[in-house]
mmCIF file of C-alpha atoms and ligand atoms in Angstrom:
data_model
loop_
_atom_site.group_PDB
_atom_site.id
_atom_site.type_symbol
_atom_site.label_atom_id
_atom_site.label_comp_id
_atom_site.label_asym_id
_atom_site.label_seq_id
_atom_site.Cartn_x
_atom_site.Cartn_y
_atom_site.Cartn_z
ATOM 1 C CA UNK A 25 89.591 131.032 74.040
ATOM 2 C CA UNK A 26 91.953 129.685 71.648
ATOM 3 C CA UNK A 27 93.661 126.509 72.472
ATOM 4 C CA UNK A 28 96.913 125.598 71.400
ATOM 5 C CA UNK A 29 96.965 122.695 68.622
ATOM 6 C CA UNK A 30 99.463 120.904 71.178
ATOM 7 C CA UNK A 31 96.098 120.144 73.006
ATOM 8 C CA UNK A 32 93.444 120.266 70.541
ATOM 9 C CA UNK A 33 95.334 117.867 68.464
ATOM 10 C CA UNK A 34 96.433 115.234 71.328
ATOM 11 C CA UNK A 35 92.988 112.910 71.688
ATOM 12 C CA UNK A 36 91.842 112.583 75.148
ATOM 13 C CA UNK A 37 94.081 109.622 77.332
ATOM 14 C CA UNK A 38 92.745 106.915 76.446
ATOM 15 C CA UNK A 39 92.077 106.079 80.759
ATOM 16 C CA UNK A 40 90.495 108.734 81.519
ATOM 17 C CA UNK A 41 88.180 108.337 78.623
ATOM 18 C CA UNK A 42 87.322 104.609 80.107
ATOM 19 C CA UNK A 43 86.890 106.245 83.064
ATOM 20 C CA UNK A 44 84.115 108.762 82.182
ATOM 21 C CA UNK A 45 82.564 105.053 80.623
ATOM 22 C CA UNK A 46 82.518 103.544 83.481
ATOM 23 C CA UNK A 47 81.117 106.653 85.578
ATOM 24 C CA UNK A 48 78.281 106.365 82.825
ATOM 25 C CA UNK A 49 77.846 103.408 83.465
ATOM 26 C CA UNK A 50 77.218 103.379 86.723
ATOM 27 C CA UNK A 51 74.823 106.384 86.314
ATOM 28 C CA UNK A 52 72.801 103.921 84.847
ATOM 29 C CA UNK A 53 72.762 101.722 87.642
ATOM 30 C CA UNK A 54 75.129 98.628 85.779
ATOM 31 C CA UNK A 55 77.502 97.300 88.213
ATOM 32 C CA UNK A 56 80.258 97.818 86.384
ATOM 33 C CA UNK A 57 83.494 95.592 87.003
ATOM 34 C CA UNK A 58 86.497 97.602 85.469
ATOM 35 C CA UNK A 59 89.940 95.317 84.841
ATOM 36 C CA UNK A 60 90.767 97.776 82.558
ATOM 37 C CA UNK A 61 93.647 99.812 85.014
ATOM 38 C CA UNK A 62 97.252 98.929 86.433
ATOM 39 C CA UNK A 63 96.795 99.810 89.774
ATOM 40 C CA UNK A 64 96.894 97.044 92.061
ATOM 41 C CA UNK A 65 94.667 96.841 94.313
ATOM 42 C CA UNK A 66 96.587 95.944 97.304
ATOM 43 C CA UNK A 67 97.514 99.090 99.678
ATOM 44 C CA UNK A 68 100.980 100.438 100.310
ATOM 45 C CA UNK A 69 102.322 97.778 102.714
ATOM 46 C CA UNK A 70 102.403 98.642 106.572
ATOM 47 C CA UNK A 71 106.058 99.207 106.664
ATOM 48 C CA UNK A 72 106.298 101.503 104.152
ATOM 49 C CA UNK A 73 103.321 103.559 105.744
ATOM 50 C CA UNK A 74 104.784 103.393 109.222
ATOM 51 C CA UNK A 75 108.155 105.161 107.537
ATOM 52 C CA UNK A 76 106.075 107.923 106.155
ATOM 53 C CA UNK A 77 104.977 108.610 110.177
ATOM 54 C CA UNK A 78 108.109 109.008 110.774
ATOM 55 C CA UNK A 79 109.388 111.251 107.542
ATOM 56 C CA UNK A 80 106.321 113.627 106.833
ATOM 57 C CA UNK A 81 106.452 114.287 110.743
ATOM 58 C CA UNK A 82 109.908 115.685 110.423
ATOM 59 C CA UNK A 83 110.417 119.129 109.500
ATOM 60 C CA UNK A 84 113.442 119.173 107.323
ATOM 61 C CA UNK A 85 111.716 117.355 105.028
ATOM 62 C CA UNK A 86 108.808 119.661 104.661
ATOM 63 C CA UNK A 87 111.179 122.449 102.047
ATOM 64 C CA UNK A 88 111.552 122.685 98.104
ATOM 65 C CA UNK A 89 113.814 119.792 97.727
ATOM 66 C CA UNK A 90 116.866 119.424 96.007
ATOM 67 C CA UNK A 91 116.217 119.248 92.180
ATOM 68 C CA UNK A 92 117.961 116.321 91.168
ATOM 69 C CA UNK A 93 116.881 114.550 94.146
ATOM 70 C CA UNK A 94 117.775 114.393 97.596
ATOM 71 C CA UNK A 95 121.474 112.635 97.858
ATOM 72 C CA UNK A 96 120.248 109.390 100.523
ATOM 73 C CA UNK A 97 118.161 109.283 98.184
ATOM 74 C CA UNK A 98 119.925 108.932 95.254
ATOM 75 C CA UNK A 99 122.557 106.441 97.258
ATOM 76 C CA UNK A 100 119.737 104.323 98.604
ATOM 77 C CA UNK A 101 118.705 103.599 94.765
ATOM 78 C CA UNK A 102 122.590 102.909 94.365
ATOM 79 C CA UNK A 103 122.840 100.492 96.292
ATOM 80 C CA UNK A 104 119.944 98.921 95.024
ATOM 81 C CA UNK A 105 120.266 98.965 91.486
ATOM 82 C CA UNK A 106 124.120 97.242 92.581
ATOM 83 C CA UNK A 107 122.704 94.433 93.790
ATOM 84 C CA UNK A 108 119.541 94.008 91.431
ATOM 85 C CA UNK A 109 120.818 94.745 88.121
ATOM 86 C CA UNK A 110 124.687 94.341 89.069
ATOM 87 C CA UNK A 111 125.536 97.758 88.029
ATOM 88 C CA UNK A 112 127.559 100.659 89.015
ATOM 89 C CA UNK A 113 125.968 103.799 89.074
ATOM 90 C CA UNK A 114 127.422 107.276 90.789
ATOM 91 C CA UNK A 115 124.377 108.596 92.652
ATOM 92 C CA UNK A 116 125.736 112.167 92.132
ATOM 93 C CA UNK A 117 125.647 112.273 88.597
ATOM 94 C CA UNK A 118 124.017 109.429 87.214
ATOM 95 C CA UNK A 119 120.680 108.634 89.222
ATOM 96 C CA UNK A 120 117.736 111.893 89.492
ATOM 97 C CA UNK A 121 114.321 111.599 91.479
ATOM 98 C CA UNK A 122 111.216 111.823 89.065
ATOM 99 C CA UNK A 123 107.806 112.249 89.999
ATOM 100 C CA UNK A 124 106.617 109.053 88.856
ATOM 101 C CA UNK A 125 107.628 107.034 85.181
ATOM 102 C CA UNK A 126 104.825 109.278 83.779
ATOM 103 C CA UNK A 127 107.248 111.963 84.794
ATOM 104 C CA UNK A 128 110.279 111.171 83.233
ATOM 105 C CA UNK A 129 108.065 109.219 80.206
ATOM 106 C CA UNK A 130 106.313 112.655 79.149
ATOM 107 C CA UNK A 131 109.248 115.227 79.494
ATOM 108 C CA UNK A 132 111.758 112.906 77.894
ATOM 109 C CA UNK A 133 110.894 114.393 74.679
ATOM 110 C CA UNK A 134 111.047 117.774 75.287
ATOM 111 C CA UNK A 135 114.733 117.248 76.035
ATOM 112 C CA UNK A 136 115.900 115.515 72.811
ATOM 113 C CA UNK A 137 113.492 116.543 70.033
ATOM 114 C CA UNK A 138 112.874 119.831 68.218
ATOM 115 C CA UNK A 139 110.274 120.338 66.370
ATOM 116 C CA UNK A 140 109.490 118.031 63.547
ATOM 117 C CA UNK A 141 111.995 115.882 64.795
ATOM 118 C CA UNK A 142 111.594 112.744 64.730
ATOM 119 C CA UNK A 143 110.840 109.830 67.377
ATOM 120 C CA UNK A 144 110.394 105.756 67.009
ATOM 121 C CA UNK A 145 107.759 104.297 69.425
ATOM 122 C CA UNK A 146 106.817 100.151 69.862
ATOM 123 C CA UNK A 147 103.659 99.773 68.675
ATOM 124 C CA UNK A 148 101.292 98.826 70.755
ATOM 125 C CA UNK A 149 102.653 100.894 73.358
ATOM 126 C CA UNK A 150 102.005 102.975 76.366
ATOM 127 C CA UNK A 151 99.912 105.725 74.735
ATOM 128 C CA UNK A 152 101.978 108.855 76.548
ATOM 129 C CA UNK A 153 104.760 107.785 74.656
ATOM 130 C CA UNK A 154 103.247 109.593 71.411
ATOM 131 C CA UNK A 155 100.966 111.725 73.290
ATOM 132 C CA UNK A 156 104.639 113.585 74.542
ATOM 133 C CA UNK A 157 106.356 112.956 71.210
ATOM 134 C CA UNK A 158 103.548 115.369 69.818
ATOM 135 C CA UNK A 159 103.240 117.935 72.502
ATOM 136 C CA UNK A 160 107.236 118.030 72.265
ATOM 137 C CA UNK A 161 106.382 118.353 68.196
ATOM 138 C CA UNK A 162 108.041 115.628 67.074
ATOM 139 C CA UNK A 163 107.110 112.934 64.493
ATOM 140 C CA UNK A 164 106.422 109.337 65.480
ATOM 141 C CA UNK A 165 107.277 106.480 63.595
ATOM 142 C CA UNK A 166 106.156 103.316 64.581
ATOM 143 C CA UNK A 167 108.015 100.537 64.896
ATOM 144 C CA UNK A 168 105.367 97.222 65.198
ATOM 145 C CA UNK A 169 105.139 94.855 67.768
ATOM 146 C CA UNK A 170 104.432 91.166 66.711
ATOM 147 C CA UNK A 171 103.555 87.795 68.258
ATOM 148 C CA UNK A 172 105.908 86.038 65.811
ATOM 149 C CA UNK A 173 108.882 88.070 67.283
ATOM 150 C CA UNK A 174 107.979 87.459 71.358
ATOM 151 C CA UNK A 175 106.415 91.336 71.062
ATOM 152 C CA UNK A 176 109.963 92.730 70.484
ATOM 153 C CA UNK A 177 110.499 94.855 68.130
ATOM 154 C CA UNK A 178 112.417 93.796 64.583
ATOM 155 C CA UNK A 179 115.664 95.998 64.680
ATOM 156 C CA UNK A 180 115.974 95.067 60.937
ATOM 157 C CA UNK A 181 113.040 95.866 60.075
ATOM 158 C CA UNK A 182 113.557 100.061 60.654
ATOM 159 C CA UNK A 183 114.671 101.753 57.799
ATOM 160 C CA UNK A 184 117.942 102.951 57.100
ATOM 161 C CA UNK A 185 116.334 106.487 56.618
ATOM 162 C CA UNK A 186 113.622 106.291 59.728
ATOM 163 C CA UNK A 187 116.754 104.866 62.085
ATOM 164 C CA UNK A 188 118.663 108.153 60.644
ATOM 165 C CA UNK A 189 115.615 110.456 61.481
ATOM 166 C CA UNK A 190 115.188 109.281 64.417
ATOM 167 C CA UNK A 191 116.845 111.358 67.917
ATOM 168 C CA UNK A 192 114.433 109.089 70.544
ATOM 169 C CA UNK A 193 113.603 105.487 70.746
ATOM 170 C CA UNK A 194 110.899 104.757 73.624
ATOM 171 C CA UNK A 195 111.012 101.093 74.757
ATOM 172 C CA UNK A 196 109.601 99.391 77.443
ATOM 173 C CA UNK A 197 110.513 95.619 78.766
ATOM 174 C CA UNK A 198 108.508 94.025 80.694
ATOM 175 C CA UNK A 199 105.931 95.796 78.335
ATOM 176 C CA UNK A 200 102.529 97.469 78.745
ATOM 177 C CA UNK A 201 100.313 95.547 76.740
ATOM 178 C CA UNK A 202 101.836 92.895 75.913
ATOM 179 C CA UNK A 203 103.664 91.505 78.882
ATOM 180 C CA UNK A 204 106.962 90.489 77.251
ATOM 181 C CA UNK A 205 109.819 90.297 78.752
ATOM 182 C CA UNK A 206 113.058 91.444 76.758
ATOM 183 C CA UNK A 207 116.291 89.200 77.393
ATOM 184 C CA UNK A 208 119.980 91.004 77.176
ATOM 185 C CA UNK A 209 120.796 89.895 74.004
ATOM 186 C CA UNK A 210 118.116 91.926 72.581
ATOM 187 C CA UNK A 211 119.467 94.700 74.452
ATOM 188 C CA UNK A 212 122.886 94.549 73.100
ATOM 189 C CA UNK A 213 121.756 94.884 69.708
ATOM 190 C CA UNK A 214 119.395 97.355 70.685
ATOM 191 C CA UNK A 215 122.524 99.362 72.189
ATOM 192 C CA UNK A 216 124.059 98.905 69.039
ATOM 193 C CA UNK A 217 121.705 99.861 66.576
ATOM 194 C CA UNK A 218 121.274 102.967 68.969
ATOM 195 C CA UNK A 219 124.938 103.803 68.460
ATOM 196 C CA UNK A 220 125.046 103.296 64.683
ATOM 197 C CA UNK A 221 122.495 105.383 64.408
ATOM 198 C CA UNK A 222 122.892 107.796 66.796
ATOM 199 C CA UNK A 223 119.296 107.624 69.021
ATOM 200 C CA UNK A 224 118.667 107.966 72.678
ATOM 201 C CA UNK A 225 117.016 105.067 74.086
ATOM 202 C CA UNK A 226 114.415 105.704 76.202
ATOM 203 C CA UNK A 227 113.992 102.842 78.250
ATOM 204 C CA UNK A 228 110.888 102.068 80.679
ATOM 205 C CA UNK A 229 111.530 99.801 83.180
ATOM 206 C CA UNK A 230 108.266 100.805 85.499
ATOM 207 C CA UNK A 231 107.462 96.893 85.771
ATOM 208 C CA UNK A 232 111.606 95.396 86.321
ATOM 209 C CA UNK A 233 110.270 93.243 89.816
ATOM 210 C CA UNK A 234 106.943 92.278 88.390
ATOM 211 C CA UNK A 235 107.312 89.241 87.085
ATOM 212 C CA UNK A 236 106.878 85.573 87.588
ATOM 213 C CA UNK A 237 109.329 83.280 87.786
ATOM 214 C CA UNK A 238 113.127 83.595 88.417
ATOM 215 C CA UNK A 239 113.443 82.900 85.106
ATOM 216 C CA UNK A 240 112.072 85.944 83.774
ATOM 217 C CA UNK A 241 113.537 88.782 86.197
ATOM 218 C CA UNK A 242 113.466 91.904 84.275
ATOM 219 C CA UNK A 243 117.059 93.283 83.430
ATOM 220 C CA UNK A 244 118.436 96.634 83.155
ATOM 221 C CA UNK A 245 119.766 97.945 79.691
ATOM 222 C CA UNK A 246 122.337 99.856 82.135
ATOM 223 C CA UNK A 247 123.742 96.138 82.049
ATOM 224 C CA UNK A 248 125.039 96.489 78.538
ATOM 225 C CA UNK A 249 128.082 98.120 77.871
ATOM 226 C CA UNK A 250 128.333 101.478 76.235
ATOM 227 C CA UNK A 251 124.705 101.640 77.542
ATOM 228 C CA UNK A 252 124.999 104.550 79.602
ATOM 229 C CA UNK A 253 126.560 107.137 77.151
ATOM 230 C CA UNK A 254 122.924 106.668 74.897
ATOM 231 C CA UNK A 255 120.235 105.748 77.310
ATOM 232 C CA UNK A 256 117.920 106.251 80.173
ATOM 233 C CA UNK A 257 116.359 103.790 81.832
ATOM 234 C CA UNK A 258 113.125 104.719 83.554
ATOM 235 C CA UNK A 259 111.657 103.377 87.005
ATOM 236 C CA UNK A 260 108.891 103.138 89.463
ATOM 237 C CA UNK A 261 107.905 102.682 93.415
ATOM 238 C CA UNK A 262 104.729 102.672 91.827
ATOM 239 C CA UNK A 263 104.390 98.966 90.835
ATOM 240 C CA UNK A 264 107.008 97.691 93.005
ATOM 241 C CA UNK A 265 105.645 99.095 96.780
ATOM 242 C CA UNK A 266 101.801 99.230 95.344
ATOM 243 C CA UNK A 267 102.836 102.977 95.883
ATOM 244 C CA UNK A 268 100.860 104.410 92.722
ATOM 245 C CA UNK A 269 99.152 107.858 94.471
ATOM 246 C CA UNK A 270 102.913 107.943 96.226
ATOM 247 C CA UNK A 271 104.267 109.401 92.744
ATOM 248 C CA UNK A 272 108.085 109.035 92.947
ATOM 249 C CA UNK A 273 110.594 107.091 90.586
ATOM 250 C CA UNK A 274 113.850 107.890 89.541
ATOM 251 C CA UNK A 275 115.751 107.640 85.925
ATOM 252 C CA UNK A 276 119.154 106.430 85.675
ATOM 253 C CA UNK A 277 122.072 106.788 82.744
ATOM 254 C CA UNK A 278 124.770 108.811 81.610
ATOM 255 C CA UNK A 279 125.860 112.186 83.463
ATOM 256 C CA UNK A 280 125.575 114.391 80.309
ATOM 257 C CA UNK A 281 122.110 112.814 79.420
ATOM 258 C CA UNK A 282 121.232 113.185 82.968
ATOM 259 C CA UNK A 283 122.304 116.689 83.368
ATOM 260 C CA UNK A 284 120.065 117.513 80.235
ATOM 261 C CA UNK A 285 117.010 116.317 81.391
ATOM 262 C CA UNK A 286 117.877 117.856 85.294
ATOM 263 C CA UNK A 287 118.160 121.564 82.656
ATOM 264 C CA UNK A 288 114.012 121.155 81.665
ATOM 265 C CA UNK A 289 113.379 119.839 84.818
ATOM 266 C CA UNK A 290 114.313 122.173 87.956
ATOM 267 C CA UNK A 291 111.871 124.518 84.908
ATOM 268 C CA UNK A 292 109.517 122.516 85.273
ATOM 269 C CA UNK A 293 108.796 121.159 88.552
ATOM 270 C CA UNK A 294 109.997 121.316 92.156
ATOM 271 C CA UNK A 295 110.742 117.972 93.000
ATOM 272 C CA UNK A 296 109.515 114.935 94.503
ATOM 273 C CA UNK A 297 108.167 115.921 98.450
ATOM 274 C CA UNK A 298 111.219 115.058 100.377
ATOM 275 C CA UNK A 299 109.196 112.905 102.405
ATOM 276 C CA UNK A 300 108.257 110.534 100.203
ATOM 277 C CA UNK A 301 112.330 109.771 98.919
ATOM 278 C CA UNK A 302 113.332 109.131 102.303
ATOM 279 C CA UNK A 303 110.418 106.557 102.787
ATOM 280 C CA UNK A 304 111.550 105.510 99.092
ATOM 281 C CA UNK A 305 115.045 105.477 99.710
ATOM 282 C CA UNK A 306 114.233 103.470 103.485
ATOM 283 C CA UNK A 307 111.899 100.738 101.823
ATOM 284 C CA UNK A 308 114.468 99.442 99.472
ATOM 285 C CA UNK A 309 116.845 98.556 102.200
ATOM 286 C CA UNK A 310 114.101 98.053 104.571
ATOM 287 C CA UNK A 311 114.366 93.604 106.131
ATOM 288 C CA UNK A 312 110.542 93.690 104.905
ATOM 289 C CA UNK A 313 110.519 94.555 101.362
ATOM 290 C CA UNK A 314 111.732 91.126 100.140
ATOM 291 C CA UNK A 315 108.572 89.461 101.637
ATOM 292 C CA UNK A 316 106.752 91.995 100.697
ATOM 293 C CA UNK A 317 107.643 91.022 97.363
ATOM 294 C CA UNK A 318 107.638 87.328 97.419
ATOM 295 C CA UNK A 319 103.661 88.141 98.735
ATOM 296 C CA UNK A 320 103.006 90.227 96.104
ATOM 297 C CA UNK A 321 103.973 87.890 93.022
ATOM 298 C CA UNK A 322 102.542 85.221 94.901
ATOM 299 C CA UNK A 323 99.165 86.865 94.624
ATOM 300 C CA UNK A 324 99.789 87.849 91.167
ATOM 301 C CA UNK A 325 101.214 84.358 89.837
ATOM 302 C CA UNK A 326 97.921 83.179 91.690
ATOM 303 C CA UNK A 327 96.129 85.448 89.554
ATOM 304 C CA UNK A 328 97.723 84.869 86.145
ATOM 305 C CA UNK A 329 96.923 81.278 86.365
ATOM 306 C CA UNK A 330 93.448 81.216 87.389
ATOM 307 C CA UNK A 331 93.017 83.827 84.444
ATOM 308 C CA UNK A 332 94.772 82.012 81.926
ATOM 309 C CA UNK A 333 93.369 79.073 82.630
ATOM 310 C CA UNK A 334 89.537 80.769 82.261
ATOM 311 C CA UNK A 335 90.909 82.311 79.168
ATOM 312 C CA UNK A 336 92.645 78.815 78.042
ATOM 313 C CA UNK A 337 89.353 77.208 78.423
ATOM 314 C CA UNK A 338 87.058 79.991 76.388
ATOM 315 C CA UNK A 339 89.562 79.239 73.475
ATOM 316 C CA UNK A 340 90.607 82.775 73.276
ATOM 317 C CA UNK A 341 94.568 83.628 72.132
ATOM 318 C CA UNK A 342 97.148 84.823 74.178
ATOM 319 C CA UNK A 343 100.591 84.746 75.199
ATOM 320 C CA UNK A 344 101.021 83.693 79.287
ATOM 321 C CA UNK A 345 102.246 87.156 80.663
ATOM 322 C CA UNK A 346 106.349 86.923 82.030
ATOM 323 C CA UNK A 347 105.928 89.996 83.926
ATOM 324 C CA UNK A 348 103.705 92.984 84.285
ATOM 325 C CA UNK A 349 99.853 93.085 85.498
ATOM 326 C CA UNK A 350 98.519 92.384 81.558
ATOM 327 C CA UNK A 351 97.176 89.831 79.447
ATOM 328 C CA UNK A 352 97.101 90.927 75.483
ATOM 329 C CA UNK A 353 93.935 88.586 74.672
ATOM 330 C CA UNK A 354 93.081 88.664 70.328
ATOM 331 C CA UNK A 355 89.514 89.407 70.225
ATOM 332 C CA UNK A 356 87.734 86.443 68.375
ATOM 333 C CA UNK A 357 87.589 86.053 64.472
ATOM 334 C CA UNK A 358 84.189 87.257 64.265
ATOM 335 C CA UNK A 359 83.926 90.673 65.941
ATOM 336 C CA UNK A 360 85.307 93.617 63.824
ATOM 337 C CA UNK A 361 87.235 95.483 65.623
ATOM 338 C CA UNK A 362 88.685 96.041 69.547
ATOM 339 C CA UNK A 363 87.010 99.184 70.324
ATOM 340 C CA UNK A 364 83.279 97.128 69.473
ATOM 341 C CA UNK A 365 84.249 94.269 71.548
ATOM 342 C CA UNK A 366 84.855 96.092 74.126
ATOM 343 C CA UNK A 367 82.267 98.740 74.013
ATOM 344 C CA UNK A 368 79.381 95.589 73.768
ATOM 345 C CA UNK A 369 81.001 94.048 76.647
ATOM 346 C CA UNK A 370 80.936 97.216 78.859
ATOM 347 C CA UNK A 371 77.218 97.518 77.598
ATOM 348 C CA UNK A 372 75.607 93.836 77.711
ATOM 349 C CA UNK A 373 77.784 92.652 80.891
ATOM 350 C CA UNK A 374 78.975 95.975 82.755
ATOM 351 C CA UNK A 375 82.850 94.395 81.776
ATOM 352 C CA UNK A 376 85.428 96.804 81.444
ATOM 353 C CA UNK A 377 88.750 95.747 79.612
ATOM 354 C CA UNK A 378 90.738 98.064 77.193
ATOM 355 C CA UNK A 379 90.642 98.140 73.658
ATOM 356 C CA UNK A 380 93.836 96.922 72.032
ATOM 357 C CA UNK A 381 93.750 100.235 69.599
ATOM 358 C CA UNK A 382 94.614 102.762 72.461
ATOM 359 C CA UNK A 383 97.989 100.824 72.229
ATOM 360 C CA UNK A 384 98.513 101.704 68.700
ATOM 361 C CA UNK A 385 96.901 100.253 65.151
ATOM 362 C CA UNK A 386 98.856 96.986 65.831
ATOM 363 C CA UNK A 387 96.613 96.320 69.249
ATOM 364 C CA UNK A 388 93.372 96.554 67.199
ATOM 365 C CA UNK A 389 92.601 92.416 67.133
ATOM 366 C CA UNK A 390 93.509 92.618 71.106
ATOM 367 C CA UNK A 391 92.449 93.783 74.154
ATOM 368 C CA UNK A 392 93.999 94.241 77.425
ATOM 369 C CA UNK A 393 92.843 92.547 80.701
ATOM 370 C CA UNK A 394 94.787 93.363 84.365
ATOM 371 C CA UNK A 395 95.098 91.476 87.013
ATOM 372 C CA UNK A 396 95.243 94.252 90.019
ATOM 373 C CA UNK A 397 91.580 94.057 90.916
ATOM 374 C CA UNK A 398 90.523 91.733 94.340
ATOM 375 C CA UNK A 399 90.127 88.529 93.324
ATOM 376 C CA UNK A 400 86.373 87.784 93.684
ATOM 377 C CA UNK A 401 85.568 90.660 91.513
ATOM 378 C CA UNK A 402 87.872 88.974 89.207
ATOM 379 C CA UNK A 403 85.533 85.742 89.307
ATOM 380 C CA UNK A 404 82.731 87.766 88.822
ATOM 381 C CA UNK A 405 84.503 89.615 85.611
ATOM 382 C CA UNK A 406 86.264 86.765 84.123
ATOM 383 C CA UNK A 407 82.327 85.428 84.785
ATOM 384 C CA UNK A 408 81.144 87.858 82.700
ATOM 385 C CA UNK A 409 82.764 87.544 80.102
ATOM 386 C CA UNK A 410 82.200 83.988 79.896
ATOM 387 C CA UNK A 411 78.311 84.487 79.351
ATOM 388 C CA UNK A 412 79.700 86.728 76.440
ATOM 389 C CA UNK A 413 81.860 84.703 74.667
ATOM 390 C CA UNK A 414 79.388 81.972 74.644
ATOM 391 C CA UNK A 415 76.634 83.969 73.443
ATOM 392 C CA UNK A 416 78.870 84.601 70.366
ATOM 393 C CA UNK A 417 79.022 80.842 69.333
HETATM 394 N N1 PLP B 509 104.706 103.335 81.759
HETATM 395 C C1 PLP B 509 104.622 102.258 82.084
HETATM 396 C C2 PLP B 509 104.817 101.059 81.162
HETATM 397 C C3 PLP B 509 103.064 102.078 82.394
HETATM 398 O O1 PLP B 509 102.114 101.477 82.416
HETATM 399 C C4 PLP B 509 103.034 102.740 83.641
HETATM 400 C C5 PLP B 509 101.485 102.902 84.695
HETATM 401 O O2 PLP B 509 101.230 102.529 84.150
HETATM 402 C C6 PLP B 509 103.820 104.195 83.742
HETATM 403 C C7 PLP B 509 105.282 104.423 82.980
HETATM 404 C C8 PLP B 509 103.263 105.257 84.810
HETATM 405 O O3 PLP B 509 104.299 104.829 86.379
HETATM 406 P P1 PLP B 509 104.510 105.994 87.466
HETATM 407 O O4 PLP B 509 102.914 105.842 88.542
HETATM 408 O O5 PLP B 509 105.701 105.629 87.918
HETATM 409 O O6 PLP B 509 103.698 107.455 86.311
#
């Protein structure tokens, strides 16, 4: 058997490796606590489950879905988008259903890149961006995110040559792993930059609903004039409604961009189960959605503040997360690498956090800690982290 270079050149998926490590440690009898993965511990809310009970029994939902997404799904998304971001979208041409944000992230590079083309990616960043660019035969140009710049890319520091070479740029605010949020002024600069250099912006807004203060409420790049022509924004129900396993999301953008993606996707897959699309559409409009969102925000804000207190007491350096599920924390100066830090933490204390290097070279001096485990497991995990850090001193 000879595998393609596409596969042999791609490193194993970070979270798959972490999962393997967790299983191996558990096999040794270690009670492992994982604060590594961003998968909400809370179930999908019961009002969504009730909708599913209805929709899955409706035979009109059992056949192949339309490739673009069901008209009622696209209409509900358009209505929600207008209410939430103040942006009008044409449900027929500017919205398309996807099988979770990862579907869009992993396939969009194929729409814009020919082998050898370049793509800008923020570093650190969600690992799928680089993998997908690689699968499409593209070359990655990393744009560092540093704390001094609020973990936003410094567009002025991208060389004109790289900017002209790049055909796409992945951007992700609220950001995984740094939890930074971008203001409208940043998106305005980004759109100007993209128009100047003829770059398609792929804006991953999977965490748009996971924020803690009203002032930090994430915006949509689509609210910037001219963005529709040069950007695709990616959304997901995974985090908004604790629906990670359901695999549903959508993309928005100008008609030509969406059409181009449709050409690819209609050949690659057969869309999202119609029952799930209809549940998702009805969830957006459901009277219980607002209450659920409020409760979810309160839960994560409480966790965020508790975790922040412990990390501060331990003298660890981090910025208070403004959105998303993650703490992006500096490893102690005495440690040579994030991998060593995380490996020792697992071996000595049975606690898994993610090494920053997994998100790109700029993540080397960081680890990522996720707040998506039950409160008591988070508390136990923090006790283990405390013991580990204290032994270093
Ligand atoms: N984009 C980012 C930045 C993510 O962190 C994740 C998942 O953790 C995804 C996309 C994938 O989301 P989905 O479950 O909608 O595929």
